[in-house]
XYZ file of C-alpha atoms in Angstrom:
313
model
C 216.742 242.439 143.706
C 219.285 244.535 141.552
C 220.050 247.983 141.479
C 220.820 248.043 137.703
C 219.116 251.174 135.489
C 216.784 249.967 132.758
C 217.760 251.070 129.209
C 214.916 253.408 129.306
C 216.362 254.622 132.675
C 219.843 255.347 131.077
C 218.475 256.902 127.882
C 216.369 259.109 129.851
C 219.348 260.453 132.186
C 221.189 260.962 128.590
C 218.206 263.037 127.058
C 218.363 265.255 129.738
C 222.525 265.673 129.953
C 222.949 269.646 128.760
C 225.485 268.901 125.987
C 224.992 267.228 122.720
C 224.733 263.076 122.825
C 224.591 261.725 119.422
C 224.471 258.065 118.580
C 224.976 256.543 115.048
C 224.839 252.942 113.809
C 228.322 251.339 111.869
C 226.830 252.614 108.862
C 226.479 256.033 110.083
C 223.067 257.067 110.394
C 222.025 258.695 113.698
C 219.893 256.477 115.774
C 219.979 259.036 119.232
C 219.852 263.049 119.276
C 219.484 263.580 122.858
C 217.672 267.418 124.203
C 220.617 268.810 124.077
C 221.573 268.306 120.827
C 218.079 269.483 119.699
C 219.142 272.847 121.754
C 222.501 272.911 120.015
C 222.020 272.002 116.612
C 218.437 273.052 116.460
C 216.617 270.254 114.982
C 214.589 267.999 116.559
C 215.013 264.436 117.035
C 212.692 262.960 114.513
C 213.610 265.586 111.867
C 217.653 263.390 112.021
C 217.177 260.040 113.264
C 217.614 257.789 110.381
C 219.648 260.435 108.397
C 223.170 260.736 108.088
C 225.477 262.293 110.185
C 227.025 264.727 108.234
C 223.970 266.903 108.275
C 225.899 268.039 111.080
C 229.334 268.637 110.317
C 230.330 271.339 107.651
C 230.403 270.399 104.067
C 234.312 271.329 103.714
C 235.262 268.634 106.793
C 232.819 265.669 105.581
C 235.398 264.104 103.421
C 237.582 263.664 106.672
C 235.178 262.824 108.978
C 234.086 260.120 106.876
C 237.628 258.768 106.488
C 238.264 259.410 110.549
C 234.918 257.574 111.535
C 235.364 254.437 109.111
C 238.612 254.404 111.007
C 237.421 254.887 114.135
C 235.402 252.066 113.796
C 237.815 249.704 112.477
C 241.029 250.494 114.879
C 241.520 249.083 117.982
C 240.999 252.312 120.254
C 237.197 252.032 121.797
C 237.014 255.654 123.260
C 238.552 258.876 122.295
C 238.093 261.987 125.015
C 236.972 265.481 124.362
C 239.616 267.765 123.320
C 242.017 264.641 122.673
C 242.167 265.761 119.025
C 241.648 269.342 119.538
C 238.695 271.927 118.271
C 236.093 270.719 115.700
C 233.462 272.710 113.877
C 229.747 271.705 113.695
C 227.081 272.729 111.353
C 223.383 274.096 113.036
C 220.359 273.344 111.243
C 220.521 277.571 110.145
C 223.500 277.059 108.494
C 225.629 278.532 111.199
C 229.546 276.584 112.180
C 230.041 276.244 115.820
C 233.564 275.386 117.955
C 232.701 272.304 119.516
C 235.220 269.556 121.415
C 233.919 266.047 120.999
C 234.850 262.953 123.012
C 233.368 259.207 121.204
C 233.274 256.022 122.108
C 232.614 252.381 120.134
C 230.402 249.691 121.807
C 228.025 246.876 120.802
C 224.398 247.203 121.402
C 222.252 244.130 120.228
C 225.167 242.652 118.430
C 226.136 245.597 116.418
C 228.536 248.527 116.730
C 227.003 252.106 118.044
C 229.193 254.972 117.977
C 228.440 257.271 120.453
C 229.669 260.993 120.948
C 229.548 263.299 123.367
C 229.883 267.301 121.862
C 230.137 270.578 123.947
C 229.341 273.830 122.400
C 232.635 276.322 122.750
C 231.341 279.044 121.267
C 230.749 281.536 124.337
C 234.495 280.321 125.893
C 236.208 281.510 122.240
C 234.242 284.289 122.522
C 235.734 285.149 125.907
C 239.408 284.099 124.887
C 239.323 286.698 122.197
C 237.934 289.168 124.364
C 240.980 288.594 126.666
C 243.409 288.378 123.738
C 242.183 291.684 123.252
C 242.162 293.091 126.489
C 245.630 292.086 126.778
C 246.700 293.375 123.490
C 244.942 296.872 124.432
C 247.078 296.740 128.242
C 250.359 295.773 126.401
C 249.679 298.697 124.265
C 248.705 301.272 127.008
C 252.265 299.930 128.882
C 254.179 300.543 125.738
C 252.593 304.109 125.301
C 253.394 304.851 128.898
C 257.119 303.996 128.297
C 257.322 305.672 125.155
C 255.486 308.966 127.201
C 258.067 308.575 130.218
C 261.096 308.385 128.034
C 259.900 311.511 126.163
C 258.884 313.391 129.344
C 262.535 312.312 131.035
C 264.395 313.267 128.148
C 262.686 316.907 128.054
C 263.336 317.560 131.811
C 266.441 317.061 131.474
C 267.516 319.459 129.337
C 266.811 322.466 131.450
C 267.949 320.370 134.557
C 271.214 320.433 132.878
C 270.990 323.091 132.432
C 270.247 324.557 135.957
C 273.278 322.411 137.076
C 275.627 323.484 135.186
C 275.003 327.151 135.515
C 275.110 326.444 139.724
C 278.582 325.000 138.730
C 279.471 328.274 136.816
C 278.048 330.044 139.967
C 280.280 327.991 142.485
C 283.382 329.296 140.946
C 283.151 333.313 141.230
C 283.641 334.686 144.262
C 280.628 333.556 146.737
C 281.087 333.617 150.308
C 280.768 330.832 152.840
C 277.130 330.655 153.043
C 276.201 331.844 149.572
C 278.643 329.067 148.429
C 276.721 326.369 150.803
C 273.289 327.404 149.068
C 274.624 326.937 145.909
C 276.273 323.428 146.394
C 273.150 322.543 147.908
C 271.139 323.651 144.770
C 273.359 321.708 142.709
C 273.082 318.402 144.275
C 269.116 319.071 144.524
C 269.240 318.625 141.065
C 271.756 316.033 141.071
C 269.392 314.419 143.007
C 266.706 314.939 140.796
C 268.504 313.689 137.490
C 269.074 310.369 139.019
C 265.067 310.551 139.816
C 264.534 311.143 136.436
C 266.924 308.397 135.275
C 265.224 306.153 137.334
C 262.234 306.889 135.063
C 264.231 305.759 132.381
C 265.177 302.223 134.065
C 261.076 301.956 135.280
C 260.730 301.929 131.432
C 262.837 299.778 130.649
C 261.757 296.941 133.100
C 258.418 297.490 131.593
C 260.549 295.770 128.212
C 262.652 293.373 130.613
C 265.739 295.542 129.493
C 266.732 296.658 132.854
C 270.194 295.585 134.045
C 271.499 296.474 137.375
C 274.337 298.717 138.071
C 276.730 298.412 140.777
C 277.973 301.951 142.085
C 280.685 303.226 144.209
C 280.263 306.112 146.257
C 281.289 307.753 149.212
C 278.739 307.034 152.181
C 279.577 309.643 154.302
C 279.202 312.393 151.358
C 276.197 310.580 150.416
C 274.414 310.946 153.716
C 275.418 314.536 154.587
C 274.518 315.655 151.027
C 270.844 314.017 151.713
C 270.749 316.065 154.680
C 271.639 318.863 153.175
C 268.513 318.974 150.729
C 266.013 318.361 153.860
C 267.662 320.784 155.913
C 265.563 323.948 155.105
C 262.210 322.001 155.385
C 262.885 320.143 158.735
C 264.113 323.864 160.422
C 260.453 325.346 159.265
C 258.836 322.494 161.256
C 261.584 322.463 164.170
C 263.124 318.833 163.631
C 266.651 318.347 164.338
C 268.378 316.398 162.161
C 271.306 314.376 163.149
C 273.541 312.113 161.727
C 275.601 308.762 163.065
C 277.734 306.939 160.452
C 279.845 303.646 162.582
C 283.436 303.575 162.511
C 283.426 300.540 160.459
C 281.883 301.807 158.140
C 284.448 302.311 154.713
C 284.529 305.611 153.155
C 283.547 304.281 149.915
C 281.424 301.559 149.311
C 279.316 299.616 146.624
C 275.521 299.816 146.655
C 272.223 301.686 145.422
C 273.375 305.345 146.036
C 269.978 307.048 146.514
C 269.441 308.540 150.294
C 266.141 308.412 152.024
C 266.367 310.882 154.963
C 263.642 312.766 153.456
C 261.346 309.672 154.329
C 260.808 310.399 158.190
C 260.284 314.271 157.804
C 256.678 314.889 156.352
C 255.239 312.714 158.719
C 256.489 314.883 162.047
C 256.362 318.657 162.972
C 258.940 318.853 165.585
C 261.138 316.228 166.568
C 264.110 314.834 165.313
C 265.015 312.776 162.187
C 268.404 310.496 162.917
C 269.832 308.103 159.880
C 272.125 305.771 161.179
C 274.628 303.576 158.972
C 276.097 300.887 160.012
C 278.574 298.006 158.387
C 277.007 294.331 157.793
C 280.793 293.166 157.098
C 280.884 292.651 153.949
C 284.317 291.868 152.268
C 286.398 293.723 149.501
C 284.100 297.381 150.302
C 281.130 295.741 149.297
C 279.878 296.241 152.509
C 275.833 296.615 152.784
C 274.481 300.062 154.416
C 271.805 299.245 156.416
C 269.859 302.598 156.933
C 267.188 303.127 159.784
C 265.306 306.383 159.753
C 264.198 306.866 162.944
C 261.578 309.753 163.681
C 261.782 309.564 167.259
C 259.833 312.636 167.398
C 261.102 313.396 171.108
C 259.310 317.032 171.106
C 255.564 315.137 170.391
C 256.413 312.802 172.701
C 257.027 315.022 175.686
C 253.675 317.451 174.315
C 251.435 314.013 174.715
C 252.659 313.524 178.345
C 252.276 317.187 179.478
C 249.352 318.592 177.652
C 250.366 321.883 179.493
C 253.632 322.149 177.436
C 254.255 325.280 174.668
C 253.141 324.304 171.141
Protein backbone atom coordinates (compact mmCIF):
# COMPACT_ATOMS: atom_id res chain seq x y z
CA UNK A 1 0.00 0.00 0.00
CA UNK A 2 1.25 3.62 -0.93
CA UNK A 3 0.14 6.83 0.04
CA UNK A 4 1.04 8.48 -3.33
CA UNK A 5 -1.87 10.99 -5.02
CA UNK A 6 -3.04 9.81 -8.43
CA UNK A 7 -2.52 12.34 -11.27
CA UNK A 8 -6.16 12.90 -11.25
CA UNK A 9 -5.79 13.46 -7.45
CA UNK A 10 -3.08 16.21 -7.98
CA UNK A 11 -4.81 17.90 -10.91
CA UNK A 12 -7.89 18.08 -8.99
CA UNK A 13 -6.21 19.80 -5.78
CA UNK A 14 -4.63 22.26 -8.62
CA UNK A 15 -8.14 23.08 -10.23
CA UNK A 16 -9.34 24.09 -7.12
CA UNK A 17 -6.01 26.30 -5.86
CA UNK A 18 -7.61 30.16 -5.90
CA UNK A 19 -4.86 31.64 -8.11
CA UNK A 20 -4.18 31.12 -11.72
CA UNK A 21 -2.28 27.55 -12.71
CA UNK A 22 -1.46 27.50 -16.28
CA UNK A 23 0.39 24.72 -18.01
CA UNK A 24 1.85 24.87 -21.59
CA UNK A 25 3.68 22.26 -23.68
CA UNK A 26 7.62 23.20 -25.11
CA UNK A 27 5.91 24.55 -27.97
CA UNK A 28 3.76 26.79 -26.05
CA UNK A 29 0.29 25.94 -26.28
CA UNK A 30 -1.68 25.70 -23.00
CA UNK A 31 -2.51 22.20 -22.09
CA UNK A 32 -4.00 23.20 -18.18
CA UNK A 33 -6.18 26.43 -17.17
CA UNK A 34 -7.02 25.51 -13.75
CA UNK A 35 -10.64 27.37 -11.95
CA UNK A 36 -8.83 29.93 -11.05
CA UNK A 37 -7.52 31.03 -14.01
CA UNK A 38 -11.03 30.74 -15.58
CA UNK A 39 -12.00 33.32 -12.57
CA UNK A 40 -9.04 35.51 -13.42
CA UNK A 41 -8.73 35.66 -16.96
CA UNK A 42 -12.33 34.91 -17.66
CA UNK A 43 -12.34 32.25 -20.17
CA UNK A 44 -13.02 28.93 -19.71
CA UNK A 45 -10.86 26.05 -20.04
CA UNK A 46 -11.90 24.59 -23.32
CA UNK A 47 -12.28 28.04 -24.94
CA UNK A 48 -7.71 28.07 -24.42
CA UNK A 49 -6.48 24.69 -24.19
CA UNK A 50 -4.74 24.00 -27.36
CA UNK A 51 -4.22 27.77 -28.11
CA UNK A 52 -1.34 29.76 -27.52
CA UNK A 53 -0.32 31.42 -24.63
CA UNK A 54 -0.11 34.79 -25.51
CA UNK A 55 -3.84 35.14 -25.63
CA UNK A 56 -2.98 36.04 -22.26
CA UNK A 57 -0.30 38.39 -22.05
CA UNK A 58 -0.64 41.95 -23.66
CA UNK A 59 0.16 42.39 -27.25
CA UNK A 60 3.05 45.09 -26.46
CA UNK A 61 5.02 42.31 -24.01
CA UNK A 62 4.55 39.14 -26.44
CA UNK A 63 7.71 39.77 -28.28
CA UNK A 64 9.57 39.35 -24.82
CA UNK A 65 7.78 36.78 -23.41
CA UNK A 66 8.39 34.74 -26.31
CA UNK A 67 12.14 35.41 -26.20
CA UNK A 68 12.06 34.90 -22.07
CA UNK A 69 10.07 31.51 -22.37
CA UNK A 70 12.24 29.94 -25.33
CA UNK A 71 14.90 30.80 -22.80
CA UNK A 72 13.41 29.61 -20.01
CA UNK A 73 13.16 26.46 -21.49
CA UNK A 74 16.53 26.09 -22.77
CA UNK A 75 18.70 27.44 -19.58
CA UNK A 76 19.62 25.49 -16.89
CA UNK A 77 17.35 27.15 -14.07
CA UNK A 78 14.13 24.63 -13.56
CA UNK A 79 12.01 27.04 -11.33
CA UNK A 80 11.73 30.72 -11.08
CA UNK A 81 9.54 32.16 -7.86
CA UNK A 82 6.84 34.73 -7.86
CA UNK A 83 8.00 38.18 -7.67
CA UNK A 84 11.70 36.94 -8.50
CA UNK A 85 11.52 39.14 -11.63
CA UNK A 86 9.20 41.67 -10.37
CA UNK A 87 5.43 42.83 -11.60
CA UNK A 88 4.02 41.47 -14.92
CA UNK A 89 0.88 42.48 -16.74
CA UNK A 90 -1.77 39.98 -18.01
CA UNK A 91 -4.40 40.35 -20.57
CA UNK A 92 -8.39 39.20 -19.50
CA UNK A 93 -10.46 37.76 -22.06
CA UNK A 94 -12.41 41.67 -22.01
CA UNK A 95 -9.48 43.18 -23.01
CA UNK A 96 -8.62 44.49 -19.61
CA UNK A 97 -4.34 44.40 -18.27
CA UNK A 98 -4.00 43.15 -14.82
CA UNK A 99 -0.71 43.38 -12.21
CA UNK A 100 0.03 39.93 -11.71
CA UNK A 101 3.46 38.23 -10.03
CA UNK A 102 4.18 34.88 -11.59
CA UNK A 103 6.42 32.11 -10.24
CA UNK A 104 7.21 28.94 -13.22
CA UNK A 105 8.70 25.98 -13.18
CA UNK A 106 10.15 23.33 -16.09
CA UNK A 107 9.53 19.54 -15.69
CA UNK A 108 9.02 16.45 -17.88
CA UNK A 109 5.70 14.83 -18.06
CA UNK A 110 5.54 11.70 -20.42
CA UNK A 111 8.92 12.44 -21.81
CA UNK A 112 8.38 15.97 -22.75
CA UNK A 113 8.90 19.39 -21.18
CA UNK A 114 5.65 21.18 -19.41
CA UNK A 115 6.05 24.58 -18.26
CA UNK A 116 4.05 25.30 -15.53
CA UNK A 117 3.15 28.76 -13.86
CA UNK A 118 1.69 29.80 -11.04
CA UNK A 119 0.02 33.74 -11.39
CA UNK A 120 -1.60 35.86 -8.55
CA UNK A 121 -3.84 38.67 -9.38
CA UNK A 122 -2.33 42.14 -7.68
CA UNK A 123 -4.73 44.26 -8.70
CA UNK A 124 -6.74 45.01 -5.33
CA UNK A 125 -3.02 45.25 -3.31
CA UNK A 126 -1.91 48.23 -6.06
CA UNK A 127 -5.04 49.50 -5.55
CA UNK A 128 -4.45 49.79 -1.81
CA UNK A 129 -0.70 50.97 -2.19
CA UNK A 130 -1.91 53.95 -4.10
CA UNK A 131 -4.52 54.62 -1.76
CA UNK A 132 -1.79 54.81 0.96
CA UNK A 133 0.61 56.73 -1.30
CA UNK A 134 -2.11 59.03 -1.21
CA UNK A 135 -3.08 59.11 2.18
CA UNK A 136 0.38 59.81 2.99
CA UNK A 137 0.87 62.45 0.46
CA UNK A 138 -2.50 64.19 1.82
CA UNK A 139 -0.88 63.82 5.86
CA UNK A 140 2.55 65.16 4.64
CA UNK A 141 0.62 67.95 3.20
CA UNK A 142 -1.74 68.71 6.19
CA UNK A 143 1.86 68.65 8.44
CA UNK A 144 3.41 71.08 6.07
CA UNK A 145 0.25 73.41 6.18
CA UNK A 146 0.29 73.21 9.93
CA UNK A 147 3.96 74.44 10.01
CA UNK A 148 3.50 76.95 7.51
CA UNK A 149 0.09 78.12 9.84
CA UNK A 150 2.28 78.01 13.17
CA UNK A 151 5.12 79.98 11.76
CA UNK A 152 2.63 82.61 10.50
CA UNK A 153 0.56 82.63 13.73
CA UNK A 154 4.11 82.89 15.89
CA UNK A 155 5.42 85.49 13.84
CA UNK A 156 2.10 87.71 14.26
CA UNK A 157 2.04 87.31 18.11
CA UNK A 158 4.98 88.46 18.38
CA UNK A 159 4.82 91.64 17.20
CA UNK A 160 2.52 93.08 19.78
CA UNK A 161 4.34 90.87 22.44
CA UNK A 162 7.22 92.99 21.63
CA UNK A 163 5.69 95.22 21.81
CA UNK A 164 4.05 94.91 25.33
CA UNK A 165 7.66 94.19 26.54
CA UNK A 166 9.26 96.79 25.57
CA UNK A 167 6.81 99.41 26.64
CA UNK A 168 6.96 97.49 30.45
CA UNK A 169 10.75 98.25 29.95
CA UNK A 170 9.96 101.98 29.17
CA UNK A 171 7.61 101.73 32.25
CA UNK A 172 10.39 100.26 34.62
CA UNK A 173 12.48 103.28 34.21
CA UNK A 174 10.19 106.38 35.42
CA UNK A 175 9.69 106.73 38.72
CA UNK A 176 7.51 103.59 40.08
CA UNK A 177 7.62 102.67 43.56
CA UNK A 178 8.59 99.40 45.18
CA UNK A 179 5.56 97.49 44.50
CA UNK A 180 4.41 99.18 41.31
CA UNK A 181 8.00 98.42 40.11
CA UNK A 182 7.58 94.52 41.23
CA UNK A 183 4.24 94.35 39.07
CA UNK A 184 5.85 95.63 36.29
CA UNK A 185 9.03 93.35 36.25
CA UNK A 186 6.70 90.67 36.74
CA UNK A 187 4.64 91.68 33.60
CA UNK A 188 7.69 91.80 31.69
CA UNK A 189 9.04 88.44 32.28
CA UNK A 190 5.29 87.06 31.77
CA UNK A 191 5.87 87.89 28.43
CA UNK A 192 9.35 86.93 28.37
CA UNK A 193 8.02 83.87 29.25
CA UNK A 194 5.62 83.77 26.68
CA UNK A 195 8.04 84.67 23.67
CA UNK A 196 10.12 81.71 24.42
CA UNK A 197 6.55 79.73 24.30
CA UNK A 198 6.03 81.08 21.14
CA UNK A 199 9.57 80.32 19.91
CA UNK A 200 9.12 77.01 20.91
CA UNK A 201 6.35 76.97 18.27
CA UNK A 202 8.84 77.86 15.92
CA UNK A 203 11.34 74.84 16.84
CA UNK A 204 7.89 72.31 16.98
CA UNK A 205 7.88 73.39 13.27
CA UNK A 206 10.85 72.87 12.49
CA UNK A 207 11.20 69.23 13.84
CA UNK A 208 8.18 68.62 11.80
CA UNK A 209 11.13 69.31 8.67
CA UNK A 210 13.98 67.53 10.82
CA UNK A 211 15.59 71.12 11.01
CA UNK A 212 15.62 71.39 14.68
CA UNK A 213 19.04 71.73 16.33
CA UNK A 214 19.46 71.97 19.98
CA UNK A 215 20.68 74.91 21.84
CA UNK A 216 22.69 74.88 24.86
CA UNK A 217 21.84 77.94 27.25
CA UNK A 218 23.34 79.55 30.19
CA UNK A 219 21.35 81.04 32.74
CA UNK A 220 21.17 81.89 36.16
CA UNK A 221 19.15 79.14 38.19
CA UNK A 222 18.37 80.97 41.03
CA UNK A 223 16.85 84.02 38.86
CA UNK A 224 15.28 81.44 36.83
CA UNK A 225 13.33 79.83 39.62
CA UNK A 226 12.28 82.95 41.56
CA UNK A 227 11.19 84.63 38.28
CA UNK A 228 8.84 81.34 37.68
CA UNK A 229 7.49 82.00 40.96
CA UNK A 230 6.92 85.21 40.44
CA UNK A 231 4.37 84.65 37.45
CA UNK A 232 2.32 81.95 39.67
CA UNK A 233 2.34 84.03 42.58
CA UNK A 234 -1.02 85.92 42.13
CA UNK A 235 -2.91 82.66 41.14
CA UNK A 236 -1.62 80.35 43.99
CA UNK A 237 -2.60 83.42 46.78
CA UNK A 238 -6.41 83.31 45.22
CA UNK A 239 -6.47 79.56 46.02
CA UNK A 240 -4.32 79.85 49.38
CA UNK A 241 -1.09 77.77 48.32
CA UNK A 242 2.12 78.78 49.68
CA UNK A 243 4.75 78.70 47.54
CA UNK A 244 8.23 78.08 48.64
CA UNK A 245 11.40 77.74 47.25
CA UNK A 246 14.79 75.50 48.15
CA UNK A 247 17.74 75.86 45.73
CA UNK A 248 21.08 73.44 47.40
CA UNK A 249 24.19 75.08 48.14
CA UNK A 250 25.89 73.26 45.45
CA UNK A 251 24.09 74.35 43.23
CA UNK A 252 26.27 77.09 40.71
CA UNK A 253 24.76 80.35 40.08
CA UNK A 254 24.83 79.86 36.48
CA UNK A 255 24.46 76.84 34.75
CA UNK A 256 23.86 75.15 31.26
CA UNK A 257 20.51 73.53 30.47
CA UNK A 258 16.82 73.94 29.01
CA UNK A 259 15.88 77.28 30.76
CA UNK A 260 12.06 76.93 30.86
CA UNK A 261 10.56 76.66 34.66
CA UNK A 262 7.68 74.45 35.51
CA UNK A 263 6.39 75.61 38.94
CA UNK A 264 3.21 76.38 37.36
CA UNK A 265 2.77 72.49 36.89
CA UNK A 266 1.66 71.56 40.58
CA UNK A 267 -0.75 74.62 41.06
CA UNK A 268 -4.05 73.93 39.02
CA UNK A 269 -4.33 70.69 40.38
CA UNK A 270 -4.62 71.95 44.34
CA UNK A 271 -6.73 74.69 46.11
CA UNK A 272 -4.82 75.19 49.21
CA UNK A 273 -1.66 73.74 49.99
CA UNK A 274 1.68 74.39 49.14
CA UNK A 275 3.74 74.15 45.90
CA UNK A 276 7.76 73.62 46.79
CA UNK A 277 10.43 73.32 43.67
CA UNK A 278 13.49 72.05 44.84
CA UNK A 279 16.92 72.14 42.79
CA UNK A 280 19.48 70.28 43.44
CA UNK A 281 23.20 69.60 41.76
CA UNK A 282 23.79 66.05 39.93
CA UNK A 283 27.68 67.09 39.85
CA UNK A 284 28.25 67.75 36.78
CA UNK A 285 31.71 69.26 35.79
CA UNK A 286 32.73 72.66 34.12
CA UNK A 287 28.83 74.33 35.26
CA UNK A 288 27.21 71.93 33.23
CA UNK A 289 25.65 70.70 36.09
CA UNK A 290 21.98 69.03 35.51
CA UNK A 291 18.93 70.69 37.59
CA UNK A 292 16.92 68.11 38.66
CA UNK A 293 13.50 69.79 39.53
CA UNK A 294 10.73 68.04 41.74
CA UNK A 295 7.45 69.84 42.09
CA UNK A 296 6.03 68.67 44.96
CA UNK A 297 2.25 69.58 45.77
CA UNK A 298 2.26 68.34 49.13
CA UNK A 299 -0.99 69.90 49.58
CA UNK A 300 -0.57 69.90 53.55
CA UNK A 301 -3.97 72.05 54.04
CA UNK A 302 -6.14 68.98 52.04
CA UNK A 303 -4.38 66.70 53.83
CA UNK A 304 -5.22 67.82 57.33
CA UNK A 305 -9.23 68.71 55.88
CA UNK A 306 -9.40 64.71 54.89
CA UNK A 307 -8.37 63.68 58.46
CA UNK A 308 -10.66 66.14 60.35
CA UNK A 309 -13.75 66.53 58.31
CA UNK A 310 -14.71 69.09 61.09
CA UNK A 311 -11.91 71.51 59.97
CA UNK A 312 -12.79 75.29 58.28
CA UNK A 313 -12.98 75.13 54.47
Amino acid sequence: MHNSLSPEQVLGILDIADNAIICTDAGGQIVFFNQGAERIFGWRTAEVVGRELSILIPERFRSGHGQRMAGFHHGDATARRMGERGTIYALRKDGTEFPAEASISRSQSGGEWVLTAILQDISDRRAYERELEAAKEKAEAAMLAKGIFLANMSHEIRTPLNAVIGMTTLLLNTGLDDEQRDHAQTIRNSGEALLAIINDLLDYSKIDVGRLDLERQSFDIRRSVEDALDLVAPGAGGKQIELMCTIAAEVPEIIVADATPAPGAGQPAVERGEVHPARRSRGRAHCEVGARQAICAAVRGERQRHRDPAAPA
